[in-house]
PDB file of C-alpha atoms in Angstrom:
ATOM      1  CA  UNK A 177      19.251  -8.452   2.977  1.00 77.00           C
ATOM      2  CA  UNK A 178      17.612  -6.027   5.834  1.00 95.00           C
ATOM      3  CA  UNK A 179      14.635  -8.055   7.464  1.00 97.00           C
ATOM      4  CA  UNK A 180      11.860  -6.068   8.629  1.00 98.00           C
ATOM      5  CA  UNK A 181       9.556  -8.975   9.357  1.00 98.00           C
ATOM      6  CA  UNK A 182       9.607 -12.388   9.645  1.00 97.00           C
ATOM      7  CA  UNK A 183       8.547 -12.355   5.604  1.00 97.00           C
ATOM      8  CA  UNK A 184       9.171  -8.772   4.655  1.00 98.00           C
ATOM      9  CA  UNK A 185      12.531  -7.393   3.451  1.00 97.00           C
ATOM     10  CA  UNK A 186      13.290  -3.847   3.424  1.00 98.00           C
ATOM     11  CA  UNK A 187      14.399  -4.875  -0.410  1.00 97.00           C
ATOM     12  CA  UNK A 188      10.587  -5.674  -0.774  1.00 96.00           C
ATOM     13  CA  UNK A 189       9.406  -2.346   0.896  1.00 98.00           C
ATOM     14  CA  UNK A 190      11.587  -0.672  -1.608  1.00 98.00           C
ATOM     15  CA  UNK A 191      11.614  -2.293  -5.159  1.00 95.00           C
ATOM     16  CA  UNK A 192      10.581   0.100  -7.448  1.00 94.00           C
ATOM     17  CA  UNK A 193      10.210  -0.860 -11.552  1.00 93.00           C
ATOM     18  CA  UNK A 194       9.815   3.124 -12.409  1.00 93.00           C
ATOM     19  CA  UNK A 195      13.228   3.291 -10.754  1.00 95.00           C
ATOM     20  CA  UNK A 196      15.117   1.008 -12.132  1.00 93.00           C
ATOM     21  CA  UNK A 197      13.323   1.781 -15.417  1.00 94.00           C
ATOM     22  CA  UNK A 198      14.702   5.205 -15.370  1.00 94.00           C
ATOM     23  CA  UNK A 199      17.895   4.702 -13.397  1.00 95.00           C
ATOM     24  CA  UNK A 200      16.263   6.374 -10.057  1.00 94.00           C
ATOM     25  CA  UNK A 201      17.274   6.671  -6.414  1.00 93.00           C
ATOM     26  CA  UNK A 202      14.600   5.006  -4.419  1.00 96.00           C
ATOM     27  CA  UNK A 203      16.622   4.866  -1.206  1.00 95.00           C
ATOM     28  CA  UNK A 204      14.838   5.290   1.755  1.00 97.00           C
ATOM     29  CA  UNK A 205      16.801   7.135   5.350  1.00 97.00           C
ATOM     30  CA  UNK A 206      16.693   5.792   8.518  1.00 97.00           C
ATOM     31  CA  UNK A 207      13.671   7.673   9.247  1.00 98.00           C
ATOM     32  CA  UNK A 208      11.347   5.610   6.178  1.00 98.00           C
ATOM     33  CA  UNK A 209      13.054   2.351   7.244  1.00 98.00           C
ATOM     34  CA  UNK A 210      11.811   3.274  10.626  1.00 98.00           C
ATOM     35  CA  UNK A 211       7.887   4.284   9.186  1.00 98.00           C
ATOM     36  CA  UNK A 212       8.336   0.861   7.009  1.00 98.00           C
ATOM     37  CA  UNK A 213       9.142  -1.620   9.710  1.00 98.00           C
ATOM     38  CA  UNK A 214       5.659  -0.395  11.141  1.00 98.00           C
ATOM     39  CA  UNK A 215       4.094  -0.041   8.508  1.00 98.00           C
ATOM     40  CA  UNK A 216       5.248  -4.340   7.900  1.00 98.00           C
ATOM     41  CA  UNK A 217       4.676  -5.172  11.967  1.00 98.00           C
ATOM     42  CA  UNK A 218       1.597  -3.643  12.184  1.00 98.00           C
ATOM     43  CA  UNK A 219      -0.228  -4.816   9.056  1.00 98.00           C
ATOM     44  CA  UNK A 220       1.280  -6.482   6.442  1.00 98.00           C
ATOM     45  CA  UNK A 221       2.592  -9.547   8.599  1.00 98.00           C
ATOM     46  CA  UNK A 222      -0.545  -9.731  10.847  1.00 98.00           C
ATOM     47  CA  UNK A 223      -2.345  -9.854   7.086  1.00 98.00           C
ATOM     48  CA  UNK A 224       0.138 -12.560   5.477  1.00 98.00           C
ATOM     49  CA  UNK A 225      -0.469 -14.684   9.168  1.00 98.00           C
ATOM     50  CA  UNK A 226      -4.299 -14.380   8.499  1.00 98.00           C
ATOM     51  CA  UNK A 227      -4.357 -15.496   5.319  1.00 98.00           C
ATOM     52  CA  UNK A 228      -1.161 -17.788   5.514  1.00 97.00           C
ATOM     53  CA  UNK A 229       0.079 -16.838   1.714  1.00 96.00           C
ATOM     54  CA  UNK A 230       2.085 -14.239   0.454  1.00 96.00           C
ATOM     55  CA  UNK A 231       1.687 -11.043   0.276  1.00 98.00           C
ATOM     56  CA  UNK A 232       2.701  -9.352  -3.409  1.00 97.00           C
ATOM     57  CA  UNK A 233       3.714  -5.420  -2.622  1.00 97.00           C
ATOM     58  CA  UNK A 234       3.089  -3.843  -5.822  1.00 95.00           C
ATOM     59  CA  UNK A 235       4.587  -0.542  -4.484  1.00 96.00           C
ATOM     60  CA  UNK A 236       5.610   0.515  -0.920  1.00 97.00           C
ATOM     61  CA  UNK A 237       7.936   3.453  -0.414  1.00 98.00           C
ATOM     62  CA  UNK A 238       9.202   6.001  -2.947  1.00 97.00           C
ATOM     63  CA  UNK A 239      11.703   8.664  -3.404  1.00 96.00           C
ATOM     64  CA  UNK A 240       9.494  11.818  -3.982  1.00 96.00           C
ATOM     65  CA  UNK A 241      11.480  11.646  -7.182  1.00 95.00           C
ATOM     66  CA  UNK A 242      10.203   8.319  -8.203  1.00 96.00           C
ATOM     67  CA  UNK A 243       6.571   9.070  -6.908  1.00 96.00           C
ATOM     68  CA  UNK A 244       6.471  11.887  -9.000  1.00 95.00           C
ATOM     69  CA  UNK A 245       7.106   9.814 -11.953  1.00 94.00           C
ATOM     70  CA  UNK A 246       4.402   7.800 -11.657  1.00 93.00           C
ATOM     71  CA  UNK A 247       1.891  10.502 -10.692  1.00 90.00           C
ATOM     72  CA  UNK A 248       1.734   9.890  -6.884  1.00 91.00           C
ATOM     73  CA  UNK A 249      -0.072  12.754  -4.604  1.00 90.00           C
ATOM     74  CA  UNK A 250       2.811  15.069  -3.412  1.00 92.00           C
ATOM     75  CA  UNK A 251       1.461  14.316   0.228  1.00 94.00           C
ATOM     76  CA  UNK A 252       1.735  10.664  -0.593  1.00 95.00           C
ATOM     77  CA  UNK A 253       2.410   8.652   2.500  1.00 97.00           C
ATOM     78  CA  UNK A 254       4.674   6.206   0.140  1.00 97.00           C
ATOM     79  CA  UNK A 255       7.127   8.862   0.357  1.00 98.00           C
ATOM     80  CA  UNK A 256       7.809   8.725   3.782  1.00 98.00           C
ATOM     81  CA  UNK A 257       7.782   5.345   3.877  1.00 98.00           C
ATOM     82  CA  UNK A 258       4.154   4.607   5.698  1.00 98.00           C
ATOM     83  CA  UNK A 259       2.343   3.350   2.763  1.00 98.00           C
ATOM     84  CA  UNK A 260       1.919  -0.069   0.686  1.00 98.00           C
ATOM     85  CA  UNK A 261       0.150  -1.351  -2.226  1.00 97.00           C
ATOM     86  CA  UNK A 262      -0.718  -4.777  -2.118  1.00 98.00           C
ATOM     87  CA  UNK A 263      -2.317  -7.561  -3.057  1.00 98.00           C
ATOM     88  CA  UNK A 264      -2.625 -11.404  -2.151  1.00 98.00           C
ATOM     89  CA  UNK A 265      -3.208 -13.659  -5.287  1.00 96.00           C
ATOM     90  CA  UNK A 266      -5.984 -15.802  -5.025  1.00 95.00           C
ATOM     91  CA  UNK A 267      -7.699 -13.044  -2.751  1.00 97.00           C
ATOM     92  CA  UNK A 268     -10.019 -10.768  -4.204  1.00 97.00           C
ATOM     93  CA  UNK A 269      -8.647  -6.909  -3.014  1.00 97.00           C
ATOM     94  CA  UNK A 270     -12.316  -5.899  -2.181  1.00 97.00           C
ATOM     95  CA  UNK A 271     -12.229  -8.761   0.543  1.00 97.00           C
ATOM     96  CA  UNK A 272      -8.229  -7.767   1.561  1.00 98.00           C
ATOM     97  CA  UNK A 273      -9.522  -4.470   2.121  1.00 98.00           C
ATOM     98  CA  UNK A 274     -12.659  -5.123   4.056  1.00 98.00           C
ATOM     99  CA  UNK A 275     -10.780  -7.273   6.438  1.00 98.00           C
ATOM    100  CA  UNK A 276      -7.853  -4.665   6.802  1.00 98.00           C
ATOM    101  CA  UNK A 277     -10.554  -1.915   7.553  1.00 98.00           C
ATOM    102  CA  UNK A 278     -12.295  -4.626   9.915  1.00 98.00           C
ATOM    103  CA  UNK A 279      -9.104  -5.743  12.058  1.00 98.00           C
ATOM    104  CA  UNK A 280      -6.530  -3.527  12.250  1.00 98.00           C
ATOM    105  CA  UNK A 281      -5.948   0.479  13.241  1.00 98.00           C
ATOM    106  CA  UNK A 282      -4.401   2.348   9.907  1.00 98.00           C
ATOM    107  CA  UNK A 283      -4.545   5.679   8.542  1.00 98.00           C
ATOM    108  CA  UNK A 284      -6.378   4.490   5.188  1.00 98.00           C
ATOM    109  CA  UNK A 285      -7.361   1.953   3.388  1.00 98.00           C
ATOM    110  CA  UNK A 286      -7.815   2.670  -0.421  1.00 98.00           C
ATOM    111  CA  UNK A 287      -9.275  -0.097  -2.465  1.00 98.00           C
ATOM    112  CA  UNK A 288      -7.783   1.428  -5.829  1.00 97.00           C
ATOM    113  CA  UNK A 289      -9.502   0.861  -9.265  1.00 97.00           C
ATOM    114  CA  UNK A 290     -11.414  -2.109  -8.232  1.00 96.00           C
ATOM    115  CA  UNK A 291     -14.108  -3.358 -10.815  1.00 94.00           C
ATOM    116  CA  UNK A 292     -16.997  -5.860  -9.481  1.00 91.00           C
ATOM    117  CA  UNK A 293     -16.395  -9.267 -10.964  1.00 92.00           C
ATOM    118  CA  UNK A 294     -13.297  -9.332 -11.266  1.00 94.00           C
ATOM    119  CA  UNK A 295     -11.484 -10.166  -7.954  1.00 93.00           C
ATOM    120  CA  UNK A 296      -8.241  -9.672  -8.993  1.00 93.00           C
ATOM    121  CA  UNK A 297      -8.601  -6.192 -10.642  1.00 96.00           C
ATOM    122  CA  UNK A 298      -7.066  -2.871  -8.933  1.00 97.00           C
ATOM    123  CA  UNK A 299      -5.092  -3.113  -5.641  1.00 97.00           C
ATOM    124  CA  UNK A 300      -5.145  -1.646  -2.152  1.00 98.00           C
ATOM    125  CA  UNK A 301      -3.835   0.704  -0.657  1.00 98.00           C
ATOM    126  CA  UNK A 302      -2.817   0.514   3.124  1.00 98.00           C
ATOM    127  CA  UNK A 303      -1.097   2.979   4.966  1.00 98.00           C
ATOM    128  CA  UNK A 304      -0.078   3.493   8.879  1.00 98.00           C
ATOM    129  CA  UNK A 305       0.684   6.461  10.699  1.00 98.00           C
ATOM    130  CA  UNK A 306       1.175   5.638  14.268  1.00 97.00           C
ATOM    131  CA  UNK A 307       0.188   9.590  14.942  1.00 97.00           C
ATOM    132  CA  UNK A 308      -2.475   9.612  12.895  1.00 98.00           C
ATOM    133  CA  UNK A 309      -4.416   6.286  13.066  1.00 98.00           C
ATOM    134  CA  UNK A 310      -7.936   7.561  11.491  1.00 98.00           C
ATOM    135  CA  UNK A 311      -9.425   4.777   9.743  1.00 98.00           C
ATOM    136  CA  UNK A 312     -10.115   6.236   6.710  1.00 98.00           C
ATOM    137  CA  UNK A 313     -11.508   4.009   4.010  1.00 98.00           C
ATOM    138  CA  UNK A 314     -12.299   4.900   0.059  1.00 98.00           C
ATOM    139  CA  UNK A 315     -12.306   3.795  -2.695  1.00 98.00           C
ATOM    140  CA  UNK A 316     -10.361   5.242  -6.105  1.00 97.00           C
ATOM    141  CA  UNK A 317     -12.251   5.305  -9.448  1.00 96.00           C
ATOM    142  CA  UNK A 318     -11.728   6.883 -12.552  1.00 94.00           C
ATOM    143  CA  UNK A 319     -14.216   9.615 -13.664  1.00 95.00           C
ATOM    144  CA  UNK A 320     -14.272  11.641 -16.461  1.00 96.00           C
ATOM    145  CA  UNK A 321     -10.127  10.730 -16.649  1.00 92.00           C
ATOM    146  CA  UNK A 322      -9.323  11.894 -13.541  1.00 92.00           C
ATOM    147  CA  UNK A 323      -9.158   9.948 -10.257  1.00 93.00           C
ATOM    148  CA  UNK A 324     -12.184  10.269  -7.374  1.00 95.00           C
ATOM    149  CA  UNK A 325     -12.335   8.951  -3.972  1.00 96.00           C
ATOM    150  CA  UNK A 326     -15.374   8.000  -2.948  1.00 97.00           C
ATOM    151  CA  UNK A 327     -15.946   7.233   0.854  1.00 98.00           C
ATOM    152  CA  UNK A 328     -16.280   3.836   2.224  1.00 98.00           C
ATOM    153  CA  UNK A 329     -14.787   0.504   0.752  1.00 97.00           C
ATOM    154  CA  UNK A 330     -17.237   0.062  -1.809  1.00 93.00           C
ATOM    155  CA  UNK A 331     -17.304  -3.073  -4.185  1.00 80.00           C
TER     156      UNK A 331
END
């Protein structure tokens, strides 16, 4: 098994339940491994450190095939292997993404489908691009059935 991290496999980074669902490719190239072992030195194991418990990657990269699948953006940064979903059990994601935003340089941060009260609802998004490190936060909701991003982190 391909280490990227002390605690993060590439196997991790990679896992995809659409995939295997539907009998998919989701191989990344040498180019995504690349964009993932940043994307897992630069934030995810500095987060796991801080908090000193695991980290649960709900989705990290995925084979434009597979993103398409399950709706991703076309421009989706998963697909080129700079993005992550995560979330830490017993951490609520509004507080994983405020301290992200608050300690680290990223691209975005995305606290996705969040509802107040409930600490465990929704996920976040993180995503690094060492040539575009913008610090963008929002948040996802659904209006109307579609999705909005609103600006800011906002819980």
């Amino acid at each position: 098994m391909t280490q990227l991290t002390a605690n993060f496999s590439l196997h991790e980074l990679t896992k995809s339940e659409t995939a295997l669902r539907l009998d998919m490719p989701n191989e990344p190239g040498p180019t995504e491994i690349a964009n993932l072992t940043m994307l897992a030195g630069e934030i995810l194991q500095p987060v796991r450190n801080h908090y000193g418990k695991g980290v649960k990657v709900n989705s990290g990269f995925r084979h434009p095939e597979v993103n398409a699948k399950v709706g991703g953006s076309k421009t989706s940064d998963h697909c080129l292997g700079m993005a992550a979903d995560i979330e830490i059990p017993g951490v609520p994601n509004h507080e994983l993404a405020d301290y992200i935003a608050k300690n680290y340089k990223f691209t975005q941060v995305i606290l996705e489908f969040y509802t107040q009260g409930i600490p465990d609802s929704g996920w976040v998004h993180v995503s690094y691009d060492p040539k575009n490190l913008k610090c963008q936060t929002l948040t996802a909701v659904k209006q109307d059935g579609k999705t909005v991003y609103l600006p800011g982190l906002q819980a």
